[in-house]
JSON list of C-alpha atoms and ligand atoms in Angstrom, two decimals:
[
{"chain": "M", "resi": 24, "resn": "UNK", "atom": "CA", "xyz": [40.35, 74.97, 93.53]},
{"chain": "M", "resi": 25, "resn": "UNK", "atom": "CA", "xyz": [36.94, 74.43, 91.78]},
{"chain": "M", "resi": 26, "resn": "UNK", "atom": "CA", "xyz": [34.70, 71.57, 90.86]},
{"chain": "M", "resi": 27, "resn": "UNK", "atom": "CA", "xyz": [35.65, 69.45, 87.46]},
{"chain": "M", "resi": 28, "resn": "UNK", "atom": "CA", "xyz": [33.25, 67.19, 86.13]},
{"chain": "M", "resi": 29, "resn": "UNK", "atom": "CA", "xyz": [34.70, 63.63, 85.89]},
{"chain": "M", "resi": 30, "resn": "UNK", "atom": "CA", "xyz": [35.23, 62.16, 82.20]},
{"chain": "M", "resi": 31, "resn": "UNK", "atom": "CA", "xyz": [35.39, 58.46, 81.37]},
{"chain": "M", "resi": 32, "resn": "UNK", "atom": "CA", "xyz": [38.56, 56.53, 81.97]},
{"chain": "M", "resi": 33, "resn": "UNK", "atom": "CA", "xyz": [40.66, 54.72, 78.93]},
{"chain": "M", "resi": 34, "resn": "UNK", "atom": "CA", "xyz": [38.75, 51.46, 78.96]},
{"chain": "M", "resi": 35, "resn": "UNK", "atom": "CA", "xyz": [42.27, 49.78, 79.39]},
{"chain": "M", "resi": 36, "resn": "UNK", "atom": "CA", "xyz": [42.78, 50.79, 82.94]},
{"chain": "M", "resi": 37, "resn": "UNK", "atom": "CA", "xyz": [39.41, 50.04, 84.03]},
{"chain": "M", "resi": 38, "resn": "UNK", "atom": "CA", "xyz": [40.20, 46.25, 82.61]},
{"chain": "M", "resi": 39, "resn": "UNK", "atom": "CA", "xyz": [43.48, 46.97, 84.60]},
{"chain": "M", "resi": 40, "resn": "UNK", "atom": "CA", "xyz": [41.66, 48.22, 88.03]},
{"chain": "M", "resi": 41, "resn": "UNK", "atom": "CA", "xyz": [38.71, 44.66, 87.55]},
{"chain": "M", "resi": 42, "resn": "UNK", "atom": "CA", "xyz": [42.00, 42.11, 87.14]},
{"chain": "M", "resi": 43, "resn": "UNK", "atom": "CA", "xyz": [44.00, 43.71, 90.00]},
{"chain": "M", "resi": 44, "resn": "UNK", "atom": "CA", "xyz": [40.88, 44.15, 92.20]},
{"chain": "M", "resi": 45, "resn": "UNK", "atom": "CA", "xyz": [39.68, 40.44, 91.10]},
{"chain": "M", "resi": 46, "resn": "UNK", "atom": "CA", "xyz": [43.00, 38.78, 93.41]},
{"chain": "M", "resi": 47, "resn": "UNK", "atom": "CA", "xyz": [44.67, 41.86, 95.20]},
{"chain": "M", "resi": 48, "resn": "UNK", "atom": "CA", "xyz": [46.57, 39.82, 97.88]},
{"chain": "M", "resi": 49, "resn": "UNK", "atom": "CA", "xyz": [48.29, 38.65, 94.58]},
{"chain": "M", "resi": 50, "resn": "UNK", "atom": "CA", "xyz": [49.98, 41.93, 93.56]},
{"chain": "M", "resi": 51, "resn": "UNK", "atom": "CA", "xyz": [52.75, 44.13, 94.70]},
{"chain": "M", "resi": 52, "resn": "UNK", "atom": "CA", "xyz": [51.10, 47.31, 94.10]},
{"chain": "M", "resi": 53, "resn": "UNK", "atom": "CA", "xyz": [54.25, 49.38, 94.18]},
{"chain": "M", "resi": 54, "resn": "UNK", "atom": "CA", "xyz": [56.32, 47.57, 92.10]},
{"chain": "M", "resi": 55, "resn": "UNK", "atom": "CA", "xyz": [52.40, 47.00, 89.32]},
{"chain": "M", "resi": 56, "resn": "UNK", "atom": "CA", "xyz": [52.83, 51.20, 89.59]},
{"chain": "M", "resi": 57, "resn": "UNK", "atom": "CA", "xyz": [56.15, 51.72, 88.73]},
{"chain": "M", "resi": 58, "resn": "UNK", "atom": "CA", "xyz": [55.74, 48.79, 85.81]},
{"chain": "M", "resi": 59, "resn": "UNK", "atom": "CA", "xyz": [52.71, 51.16, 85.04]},
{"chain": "M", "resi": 60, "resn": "UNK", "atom": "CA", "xyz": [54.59, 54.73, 84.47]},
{"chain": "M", "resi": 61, "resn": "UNK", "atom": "CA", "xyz": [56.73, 53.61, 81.47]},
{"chain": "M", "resi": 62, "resn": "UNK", "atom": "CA", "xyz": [53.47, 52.34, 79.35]},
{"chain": "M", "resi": 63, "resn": "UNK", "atom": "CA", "xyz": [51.32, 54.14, 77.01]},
{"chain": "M", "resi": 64, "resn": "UNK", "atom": "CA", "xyz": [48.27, 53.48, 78.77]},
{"chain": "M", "resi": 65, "resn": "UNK", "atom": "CA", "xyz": [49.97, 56.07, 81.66]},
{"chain": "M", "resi": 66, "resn": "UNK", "atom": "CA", "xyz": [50.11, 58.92, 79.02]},
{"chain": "M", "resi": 67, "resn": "UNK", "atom": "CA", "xyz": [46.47, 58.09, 78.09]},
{"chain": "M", "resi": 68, "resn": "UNK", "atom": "CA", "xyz": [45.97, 57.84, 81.44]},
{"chain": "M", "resi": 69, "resn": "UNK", "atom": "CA", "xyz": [47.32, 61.53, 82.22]},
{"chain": "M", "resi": 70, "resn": "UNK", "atom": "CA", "xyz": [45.81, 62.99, 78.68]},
{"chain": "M", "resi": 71, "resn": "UNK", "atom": "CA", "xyz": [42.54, 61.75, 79.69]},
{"chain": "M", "resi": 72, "resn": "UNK", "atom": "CA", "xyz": [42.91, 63.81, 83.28]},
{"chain": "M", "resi": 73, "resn": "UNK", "atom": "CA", "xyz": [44.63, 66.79, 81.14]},
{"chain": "M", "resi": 74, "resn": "UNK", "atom": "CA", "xyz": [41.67, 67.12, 79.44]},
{"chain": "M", "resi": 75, "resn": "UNK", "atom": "CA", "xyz": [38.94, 67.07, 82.66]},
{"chain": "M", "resi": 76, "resn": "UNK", "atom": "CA", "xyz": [41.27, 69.45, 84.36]},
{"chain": "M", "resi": 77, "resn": "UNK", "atom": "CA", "xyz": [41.72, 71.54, 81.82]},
{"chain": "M", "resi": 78, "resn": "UNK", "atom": "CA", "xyz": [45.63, 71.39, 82.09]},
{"chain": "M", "resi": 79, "resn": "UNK", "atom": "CA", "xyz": [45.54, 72.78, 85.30]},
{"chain": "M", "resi": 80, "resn": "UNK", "atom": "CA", "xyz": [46.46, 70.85, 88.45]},
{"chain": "M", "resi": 81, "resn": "UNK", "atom": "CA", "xyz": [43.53, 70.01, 90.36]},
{"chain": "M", "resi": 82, "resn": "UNK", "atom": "CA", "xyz": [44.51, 71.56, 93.48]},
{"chain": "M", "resi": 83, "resn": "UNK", "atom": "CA", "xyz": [46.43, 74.79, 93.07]},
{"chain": "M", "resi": 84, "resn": "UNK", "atom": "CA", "xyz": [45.36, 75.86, 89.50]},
{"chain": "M", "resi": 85, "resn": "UNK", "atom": "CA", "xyz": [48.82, 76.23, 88.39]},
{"chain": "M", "resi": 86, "resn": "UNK", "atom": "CA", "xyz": [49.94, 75.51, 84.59]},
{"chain": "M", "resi": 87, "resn": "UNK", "atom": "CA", "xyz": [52.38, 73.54, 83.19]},
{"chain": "M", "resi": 88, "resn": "UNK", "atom": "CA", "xyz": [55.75, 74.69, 81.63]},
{"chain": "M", "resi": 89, "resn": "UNK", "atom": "CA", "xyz": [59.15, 73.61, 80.43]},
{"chain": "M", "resi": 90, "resn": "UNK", "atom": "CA", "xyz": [60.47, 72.85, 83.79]},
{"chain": "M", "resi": 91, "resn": "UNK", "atom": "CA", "xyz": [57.35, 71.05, 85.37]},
{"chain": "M", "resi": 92, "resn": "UNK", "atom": "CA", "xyz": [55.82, 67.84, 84.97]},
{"chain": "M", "resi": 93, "resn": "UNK", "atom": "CA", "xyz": [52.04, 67.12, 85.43]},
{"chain": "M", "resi": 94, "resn": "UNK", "atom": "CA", "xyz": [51.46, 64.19, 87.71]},
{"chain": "M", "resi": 95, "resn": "UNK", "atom": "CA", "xyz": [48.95, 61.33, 88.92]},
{"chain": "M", "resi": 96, "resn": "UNK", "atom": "CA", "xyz": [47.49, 62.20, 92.15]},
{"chain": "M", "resi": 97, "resn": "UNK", "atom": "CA", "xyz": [45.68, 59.16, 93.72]},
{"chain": "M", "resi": 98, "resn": "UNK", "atom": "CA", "xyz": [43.35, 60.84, 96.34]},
{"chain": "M", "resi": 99, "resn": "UNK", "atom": "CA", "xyz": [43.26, 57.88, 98.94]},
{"chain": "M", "resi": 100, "resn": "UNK", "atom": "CA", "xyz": [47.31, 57.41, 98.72]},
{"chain": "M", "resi": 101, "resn": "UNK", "atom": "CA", "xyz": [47.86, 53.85, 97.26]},
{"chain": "M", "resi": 102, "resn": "UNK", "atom": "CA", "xyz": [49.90, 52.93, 100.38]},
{"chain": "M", "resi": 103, "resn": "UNK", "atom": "CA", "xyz": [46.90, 53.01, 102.52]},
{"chain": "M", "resi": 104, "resn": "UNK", "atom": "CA", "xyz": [44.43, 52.21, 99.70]},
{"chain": "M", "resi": 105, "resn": "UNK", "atom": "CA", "xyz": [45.99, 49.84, 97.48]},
{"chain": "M", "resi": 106, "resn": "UNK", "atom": "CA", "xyz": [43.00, 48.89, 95.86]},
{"chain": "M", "resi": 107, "resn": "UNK", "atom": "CA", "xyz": [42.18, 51.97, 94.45]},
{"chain": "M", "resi": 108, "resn": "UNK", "atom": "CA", "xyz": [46.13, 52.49, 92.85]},
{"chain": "M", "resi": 109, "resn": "UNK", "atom": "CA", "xyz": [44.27, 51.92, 88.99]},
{"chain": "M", "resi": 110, "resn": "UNK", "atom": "CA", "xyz": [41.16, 53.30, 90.07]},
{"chain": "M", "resi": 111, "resn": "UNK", "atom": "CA", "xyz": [40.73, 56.27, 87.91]},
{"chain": "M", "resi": 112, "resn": "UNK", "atom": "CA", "xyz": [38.27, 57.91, 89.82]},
{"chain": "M", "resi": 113, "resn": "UNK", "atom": "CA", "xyz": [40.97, 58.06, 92.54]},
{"chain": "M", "resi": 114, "resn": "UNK", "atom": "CA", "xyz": [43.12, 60.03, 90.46]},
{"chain": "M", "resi": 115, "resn": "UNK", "atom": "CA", "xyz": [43.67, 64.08, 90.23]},
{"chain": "M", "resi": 116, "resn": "UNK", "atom": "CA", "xyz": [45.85, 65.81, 88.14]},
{"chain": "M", "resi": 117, "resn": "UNK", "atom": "CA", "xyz": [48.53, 67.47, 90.13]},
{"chain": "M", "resi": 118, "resn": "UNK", "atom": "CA", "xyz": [51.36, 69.42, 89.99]},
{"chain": "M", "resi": 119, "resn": "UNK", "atom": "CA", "xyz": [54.65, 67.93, 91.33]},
{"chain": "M", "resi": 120, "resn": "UNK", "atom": "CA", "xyz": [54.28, 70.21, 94.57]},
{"chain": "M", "resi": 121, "resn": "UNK", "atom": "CA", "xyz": [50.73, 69.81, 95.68]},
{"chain": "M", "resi": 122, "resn": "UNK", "atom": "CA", "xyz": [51.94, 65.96, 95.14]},
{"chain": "M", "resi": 123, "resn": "UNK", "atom": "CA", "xyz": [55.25, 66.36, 97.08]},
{"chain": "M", "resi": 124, "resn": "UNK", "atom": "CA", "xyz": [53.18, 68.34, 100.06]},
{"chain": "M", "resi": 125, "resn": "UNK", "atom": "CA", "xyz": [50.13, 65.54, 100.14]},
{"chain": "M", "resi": 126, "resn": "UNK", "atom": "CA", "xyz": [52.53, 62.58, 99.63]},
{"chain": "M", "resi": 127, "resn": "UNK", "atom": "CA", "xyz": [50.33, 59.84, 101.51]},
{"chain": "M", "resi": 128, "resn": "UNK", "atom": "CA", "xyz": [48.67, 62.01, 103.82]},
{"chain": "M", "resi": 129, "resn": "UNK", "atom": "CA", "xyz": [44.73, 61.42, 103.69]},
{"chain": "M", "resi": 130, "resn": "UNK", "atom": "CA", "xyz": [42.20, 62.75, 106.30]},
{"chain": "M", "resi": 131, "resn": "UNK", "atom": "CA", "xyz": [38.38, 62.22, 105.76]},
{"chain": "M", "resi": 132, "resn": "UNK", "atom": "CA", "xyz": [37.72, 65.54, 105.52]},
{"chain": "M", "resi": 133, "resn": "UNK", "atom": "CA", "xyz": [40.02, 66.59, 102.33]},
{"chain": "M", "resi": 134, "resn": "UNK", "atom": "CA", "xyz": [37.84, 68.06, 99.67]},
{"chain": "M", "resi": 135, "resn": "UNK", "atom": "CA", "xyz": [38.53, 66.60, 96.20]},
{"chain": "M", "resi": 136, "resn": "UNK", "atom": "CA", "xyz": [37.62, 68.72, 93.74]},
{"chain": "M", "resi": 137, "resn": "UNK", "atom": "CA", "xyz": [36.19, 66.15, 90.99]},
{"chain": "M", "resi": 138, "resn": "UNK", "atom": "CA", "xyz": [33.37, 65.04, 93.80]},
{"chain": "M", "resi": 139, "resn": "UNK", "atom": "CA", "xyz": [33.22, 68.05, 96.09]},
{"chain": "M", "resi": 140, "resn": "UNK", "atom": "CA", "xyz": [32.52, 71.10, 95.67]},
{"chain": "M", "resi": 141, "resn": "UNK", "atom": "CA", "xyz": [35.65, 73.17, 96.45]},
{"chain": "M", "resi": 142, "resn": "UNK", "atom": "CA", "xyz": [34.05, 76.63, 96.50]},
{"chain": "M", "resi": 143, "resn": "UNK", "atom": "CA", "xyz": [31.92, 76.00, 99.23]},
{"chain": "M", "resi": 144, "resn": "UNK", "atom": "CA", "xyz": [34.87, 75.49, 101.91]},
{"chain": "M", "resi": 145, "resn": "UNK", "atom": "CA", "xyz": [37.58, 78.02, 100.51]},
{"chain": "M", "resi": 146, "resn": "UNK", "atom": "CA", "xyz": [37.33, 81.23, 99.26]},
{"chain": "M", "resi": 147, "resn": "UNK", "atom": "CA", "xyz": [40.16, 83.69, 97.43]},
{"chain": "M", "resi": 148, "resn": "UNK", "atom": "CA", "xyz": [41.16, 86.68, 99.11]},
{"chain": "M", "resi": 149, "resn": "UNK", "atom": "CA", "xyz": [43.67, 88.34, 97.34]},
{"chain": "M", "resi": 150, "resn": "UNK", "atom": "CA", "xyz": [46.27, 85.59, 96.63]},
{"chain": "M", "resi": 151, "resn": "UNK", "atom": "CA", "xyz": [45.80, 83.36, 99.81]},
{"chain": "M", "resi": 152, "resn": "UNK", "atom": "CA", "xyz": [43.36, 80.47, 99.86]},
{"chain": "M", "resi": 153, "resn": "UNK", "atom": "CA", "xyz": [40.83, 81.18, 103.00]},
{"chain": "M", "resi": 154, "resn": "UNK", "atom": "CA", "xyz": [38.99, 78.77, 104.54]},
{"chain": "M", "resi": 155, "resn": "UNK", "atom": "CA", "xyz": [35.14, 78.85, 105.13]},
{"chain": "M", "resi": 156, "resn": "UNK", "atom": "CA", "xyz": [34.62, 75.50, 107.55]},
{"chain": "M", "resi": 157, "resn": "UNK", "atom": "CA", "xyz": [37.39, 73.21, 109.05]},
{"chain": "M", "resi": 158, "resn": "UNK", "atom": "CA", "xyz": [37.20, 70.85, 105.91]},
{"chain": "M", "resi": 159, "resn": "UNK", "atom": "CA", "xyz": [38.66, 73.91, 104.22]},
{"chain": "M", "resi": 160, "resn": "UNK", "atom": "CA", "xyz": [41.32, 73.81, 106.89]},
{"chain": "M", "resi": 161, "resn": "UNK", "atom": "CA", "xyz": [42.25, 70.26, 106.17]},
{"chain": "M", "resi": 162, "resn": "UNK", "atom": "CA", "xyz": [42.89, 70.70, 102.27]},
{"chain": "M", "resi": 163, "resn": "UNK", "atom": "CA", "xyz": [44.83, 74.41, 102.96]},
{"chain": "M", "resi": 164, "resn": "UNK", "atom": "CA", "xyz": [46.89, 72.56, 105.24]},
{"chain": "M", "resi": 165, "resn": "UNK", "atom": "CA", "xyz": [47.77, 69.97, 103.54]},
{"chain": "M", "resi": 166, "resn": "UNK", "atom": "CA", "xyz": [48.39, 70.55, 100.13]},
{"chain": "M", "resi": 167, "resn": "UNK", "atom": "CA", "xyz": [50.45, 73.86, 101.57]},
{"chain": "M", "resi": 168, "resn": "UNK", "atom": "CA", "xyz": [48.55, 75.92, 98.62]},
{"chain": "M", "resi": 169, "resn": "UNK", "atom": "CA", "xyz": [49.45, 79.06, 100.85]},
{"chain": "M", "resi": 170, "resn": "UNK", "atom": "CA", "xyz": [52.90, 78.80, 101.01]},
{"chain": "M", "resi": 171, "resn": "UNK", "atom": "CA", "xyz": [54.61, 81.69, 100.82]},
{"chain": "M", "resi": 172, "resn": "UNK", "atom": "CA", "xyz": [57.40, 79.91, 98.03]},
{"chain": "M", "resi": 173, "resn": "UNK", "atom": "CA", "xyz": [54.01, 79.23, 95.87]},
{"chain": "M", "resi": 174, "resn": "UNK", "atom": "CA", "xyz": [52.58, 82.67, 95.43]},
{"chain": "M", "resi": 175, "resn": "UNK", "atom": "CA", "xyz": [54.97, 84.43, 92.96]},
{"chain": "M", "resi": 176, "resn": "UNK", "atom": "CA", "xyz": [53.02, 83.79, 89.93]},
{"chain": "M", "resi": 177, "resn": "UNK", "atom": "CA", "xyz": [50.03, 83.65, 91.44]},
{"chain": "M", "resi": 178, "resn": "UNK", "atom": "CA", "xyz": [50.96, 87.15, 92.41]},
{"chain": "M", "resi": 179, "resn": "UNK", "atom": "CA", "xyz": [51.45, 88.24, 88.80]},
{"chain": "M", "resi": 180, "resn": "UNK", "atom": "CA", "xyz": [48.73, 87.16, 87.76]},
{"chain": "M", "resi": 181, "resn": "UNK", "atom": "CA", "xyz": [46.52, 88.87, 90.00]},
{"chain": "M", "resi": 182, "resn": "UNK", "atom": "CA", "xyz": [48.51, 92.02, 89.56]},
{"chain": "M", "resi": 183, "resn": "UNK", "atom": "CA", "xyz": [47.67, 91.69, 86.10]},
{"chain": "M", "resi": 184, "resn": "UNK", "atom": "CA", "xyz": [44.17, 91.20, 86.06]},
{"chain": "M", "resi": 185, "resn": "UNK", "atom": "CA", "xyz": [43.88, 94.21, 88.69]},
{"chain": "M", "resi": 186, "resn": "UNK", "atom": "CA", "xyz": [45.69, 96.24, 86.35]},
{"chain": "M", "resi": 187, "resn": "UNK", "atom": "CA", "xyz": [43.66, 95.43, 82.99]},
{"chain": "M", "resi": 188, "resn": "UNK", "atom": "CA", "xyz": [40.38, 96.02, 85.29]},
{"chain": "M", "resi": 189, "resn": "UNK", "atom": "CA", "xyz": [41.65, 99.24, 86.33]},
{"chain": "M", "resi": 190, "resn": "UNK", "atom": "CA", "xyz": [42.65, 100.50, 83.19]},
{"chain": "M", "resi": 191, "resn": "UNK", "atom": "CA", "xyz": [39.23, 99.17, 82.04]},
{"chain": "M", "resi": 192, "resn": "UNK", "atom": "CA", "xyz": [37.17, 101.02, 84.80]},
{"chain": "M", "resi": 193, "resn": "UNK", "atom": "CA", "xyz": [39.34, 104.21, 84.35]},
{"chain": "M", "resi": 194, "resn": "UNK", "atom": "CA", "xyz": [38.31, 104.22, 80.60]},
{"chain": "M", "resi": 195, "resn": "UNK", "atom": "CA", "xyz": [34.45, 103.37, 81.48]},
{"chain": "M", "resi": 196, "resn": "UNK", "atom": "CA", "xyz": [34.51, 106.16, 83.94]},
{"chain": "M", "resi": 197, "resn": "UNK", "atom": "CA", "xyz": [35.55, 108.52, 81.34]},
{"chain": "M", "resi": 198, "resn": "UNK", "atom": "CA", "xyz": [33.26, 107.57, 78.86]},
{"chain": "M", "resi": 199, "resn": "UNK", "atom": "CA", "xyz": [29.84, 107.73, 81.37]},
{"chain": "M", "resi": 200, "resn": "UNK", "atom": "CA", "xyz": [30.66, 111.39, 81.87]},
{"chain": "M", "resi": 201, "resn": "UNK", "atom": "CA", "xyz": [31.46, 112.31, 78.39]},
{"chain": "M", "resi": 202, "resn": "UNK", "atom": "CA", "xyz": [30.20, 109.84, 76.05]},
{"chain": "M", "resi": 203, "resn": "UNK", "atom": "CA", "xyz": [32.39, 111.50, 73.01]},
{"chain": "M", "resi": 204, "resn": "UNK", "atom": "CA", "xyz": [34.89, 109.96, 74.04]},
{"chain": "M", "resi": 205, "resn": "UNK", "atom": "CA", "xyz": [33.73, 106.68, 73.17]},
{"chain": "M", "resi": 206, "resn": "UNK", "atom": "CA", "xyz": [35.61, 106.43, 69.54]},
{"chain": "M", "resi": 207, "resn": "UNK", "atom": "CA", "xyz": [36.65, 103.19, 67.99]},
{"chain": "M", "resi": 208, "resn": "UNK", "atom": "CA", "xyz": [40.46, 103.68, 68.83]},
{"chain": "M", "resi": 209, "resn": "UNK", "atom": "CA", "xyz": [38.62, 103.40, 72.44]},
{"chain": "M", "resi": 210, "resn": "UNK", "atom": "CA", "xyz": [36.35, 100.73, 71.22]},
{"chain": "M", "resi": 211, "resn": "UNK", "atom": "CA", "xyz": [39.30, 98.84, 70.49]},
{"chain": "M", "resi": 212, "resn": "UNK", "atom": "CA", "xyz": [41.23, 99.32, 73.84]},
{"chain": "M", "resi": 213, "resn": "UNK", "atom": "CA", "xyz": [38.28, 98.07, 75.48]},
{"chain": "M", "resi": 214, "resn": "UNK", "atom": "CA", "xyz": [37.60, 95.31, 73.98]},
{"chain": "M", "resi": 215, "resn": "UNK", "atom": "CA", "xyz": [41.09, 93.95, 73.72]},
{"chain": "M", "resi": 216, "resn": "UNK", "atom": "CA", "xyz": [41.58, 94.47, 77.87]},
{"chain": "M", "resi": 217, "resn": "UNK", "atom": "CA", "xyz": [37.94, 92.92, 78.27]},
{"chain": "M", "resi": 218, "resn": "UNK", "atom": "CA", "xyz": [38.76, 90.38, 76.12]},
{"chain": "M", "resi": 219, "resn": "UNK", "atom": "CA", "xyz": [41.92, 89.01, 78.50]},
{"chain": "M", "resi": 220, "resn": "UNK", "atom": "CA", "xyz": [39.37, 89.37, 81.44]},
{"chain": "M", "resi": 221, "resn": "UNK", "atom": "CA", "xyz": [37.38, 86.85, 80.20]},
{"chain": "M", "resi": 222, "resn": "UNK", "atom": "CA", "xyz": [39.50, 84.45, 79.33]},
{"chain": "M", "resi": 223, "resn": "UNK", "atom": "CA", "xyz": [41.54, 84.40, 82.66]},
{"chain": "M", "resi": 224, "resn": "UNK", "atom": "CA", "xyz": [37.77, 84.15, 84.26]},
{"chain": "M", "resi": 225, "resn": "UNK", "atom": "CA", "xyz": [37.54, 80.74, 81.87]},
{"chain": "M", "resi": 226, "resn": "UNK", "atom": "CA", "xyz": [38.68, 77.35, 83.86]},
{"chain": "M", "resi": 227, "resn": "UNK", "atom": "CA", "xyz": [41.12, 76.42, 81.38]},
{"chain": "M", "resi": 228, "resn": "UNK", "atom": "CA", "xyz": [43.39, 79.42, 82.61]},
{"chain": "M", "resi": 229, "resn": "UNK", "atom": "CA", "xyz": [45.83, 79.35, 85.35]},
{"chain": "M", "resi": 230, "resn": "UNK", "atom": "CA", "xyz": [44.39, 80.24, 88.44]},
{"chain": "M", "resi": 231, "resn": "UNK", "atom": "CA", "xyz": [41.12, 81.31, 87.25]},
{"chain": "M", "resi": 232, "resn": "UNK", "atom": "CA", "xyz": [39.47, 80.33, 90.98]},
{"chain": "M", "resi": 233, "resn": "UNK", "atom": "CA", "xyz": [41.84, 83.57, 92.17]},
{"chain": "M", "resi": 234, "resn": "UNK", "atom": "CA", "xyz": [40.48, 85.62, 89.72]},
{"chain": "M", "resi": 235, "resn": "UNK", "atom": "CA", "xyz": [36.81, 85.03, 90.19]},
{"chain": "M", "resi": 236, "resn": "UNK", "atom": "CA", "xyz": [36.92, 85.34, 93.81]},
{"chain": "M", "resi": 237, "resn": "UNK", "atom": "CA", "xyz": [38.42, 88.26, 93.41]},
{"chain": "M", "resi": 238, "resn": "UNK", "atom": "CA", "xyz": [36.95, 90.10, 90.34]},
{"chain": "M", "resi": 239, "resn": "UNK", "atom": "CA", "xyz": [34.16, 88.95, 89.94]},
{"chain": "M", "resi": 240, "resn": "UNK", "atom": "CA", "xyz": [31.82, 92.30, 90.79]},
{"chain": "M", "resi": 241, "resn": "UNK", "atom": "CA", "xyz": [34.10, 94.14, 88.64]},
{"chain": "M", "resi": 242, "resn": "UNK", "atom": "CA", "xyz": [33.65, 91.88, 86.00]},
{"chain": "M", "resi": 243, "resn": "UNK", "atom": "CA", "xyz": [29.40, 92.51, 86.32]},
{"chain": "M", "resi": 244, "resn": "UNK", "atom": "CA", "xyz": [30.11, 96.07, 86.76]},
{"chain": "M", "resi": 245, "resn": "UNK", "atom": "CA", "xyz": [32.40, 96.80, 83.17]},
{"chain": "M", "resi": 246, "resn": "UNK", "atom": "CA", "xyz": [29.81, 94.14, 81.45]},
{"chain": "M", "resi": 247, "resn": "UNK", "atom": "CA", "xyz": [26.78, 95.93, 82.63]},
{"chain": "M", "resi": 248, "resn": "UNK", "atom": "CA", "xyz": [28.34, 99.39, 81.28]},
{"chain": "M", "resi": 249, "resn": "UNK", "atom": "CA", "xyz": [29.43, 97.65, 78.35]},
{"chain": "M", "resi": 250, "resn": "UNK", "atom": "CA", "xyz": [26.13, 96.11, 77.47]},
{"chain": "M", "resi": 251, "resn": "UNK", "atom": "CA", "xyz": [24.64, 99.79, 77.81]},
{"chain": "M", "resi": 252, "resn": "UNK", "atom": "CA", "xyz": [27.05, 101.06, 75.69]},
{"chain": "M", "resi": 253, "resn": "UNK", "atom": "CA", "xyz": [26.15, 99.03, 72.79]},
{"chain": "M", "resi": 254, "resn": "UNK", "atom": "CA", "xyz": [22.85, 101.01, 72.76]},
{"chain": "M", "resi": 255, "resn": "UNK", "atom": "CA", "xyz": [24.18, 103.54, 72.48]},
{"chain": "Q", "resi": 4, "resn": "ZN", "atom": "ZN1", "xyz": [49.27, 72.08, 92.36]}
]
């Protein structure tokens, strides 16, 4: 989980959220949702979080395929908050588990990552979520990211990365004690494997929180070689 920057909301649903808000007593908000998830303004709705999210649900970083959905998370639950059910800065992207786990559980203390700052309460080790202070605690606990049914890919992909570092390090190693070696077939290795590296460090990439916490010194370490390479 990591901070996101919130973006505008379609200037539809804020009209939407004024006109509920303006006589609430008035509305059944369950029955105003479910009119709401057949209409276009829903997909602009979920584009417009797609894009501050960078595709990735808000809570456990995972990606989207063929066989899941990306949902609407409202933070306060709209069962105990009704009046923040079209309030778009009440709503996460999610993926239909973290949903499913939260359902309309909310505590005080959950850290949402588009006002908090996520990093400062939970920190990767390996592939399990760790918390740093009992707000951490809270969101582990209820959003189940540490299930064990939930780590597979996560797994993977950490595999992965360890293995393109490795092979990265094994090469630099090489290199610093014979500095012959360092040919453009080489070059080439290099920077393809680096090149992977980086973009699973960027937020748009699936669990890219993982591979910071993880990675990052090795990360400094091959671009620090790297960079003295170049003057070479
Ligand atoms: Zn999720």
């Amino acid at each position: 989980m990591h901070k996101v920057e919130r973006n505008e909301a379609p200037q539809e649903l804020v009209e939407k959220n004024n006109i509920i808000n303006q006589n609430i007593d008035n509305y059944d908000i369950n029955k105003e949702w479910s009119k709401f998830t057949s209409t276009d303004l829903k997909k602009e709705t979920l584009n417009r979080l797609k894009e501050m999210f960078k595709g990735c649900c808000a809570y456990c970083e995972s990606k989207f395929d063929d066989n899941s959905y990306p949902q609407i998370d409202h933070f306060k639950p709209k069962s105990l908050f009704p009046e923040f059910c079209f309030d778009y800065n009440n709503m996460n992207y999610s993926c239909e588990k973290c949903n499913m786990y939260k359902r309309d559980k909310y505590d005080e203390m959950l850290i949402n990552p588009s006002c908090d700052n996520p990093e400062e309460h939970m920190r990767f080790k390996g592939v399990y979520l760790t918390s740093l202070d009992e707000r951490g605690n809270v969101t582990l606990d209820l959003f189940g990211i540490n299930l064990e049914d939930r780590l597979e890919k996560k797994k993977e992909k950490y595999n992965t990365i360890r293995e393109k570092i490795e092979t990265i390090t094994n090469v630099l190693k090489e290199i610093t004690t014979n500095v012959n070696c360092f040919n453009e077939q080489v070059k080439t290795l290099l920077d393809i494997n680096i090149k992977d590296i980086e973009k699973a460090f960027d937020i748009s990439s699936e669990y890219s929180t993982m591979v910071k916490h993880n990675f990052e010194n090795d990360y400094k370490y091959i671009q620090s070689i790297m960079k003295k390479l170049e003057t070479l």
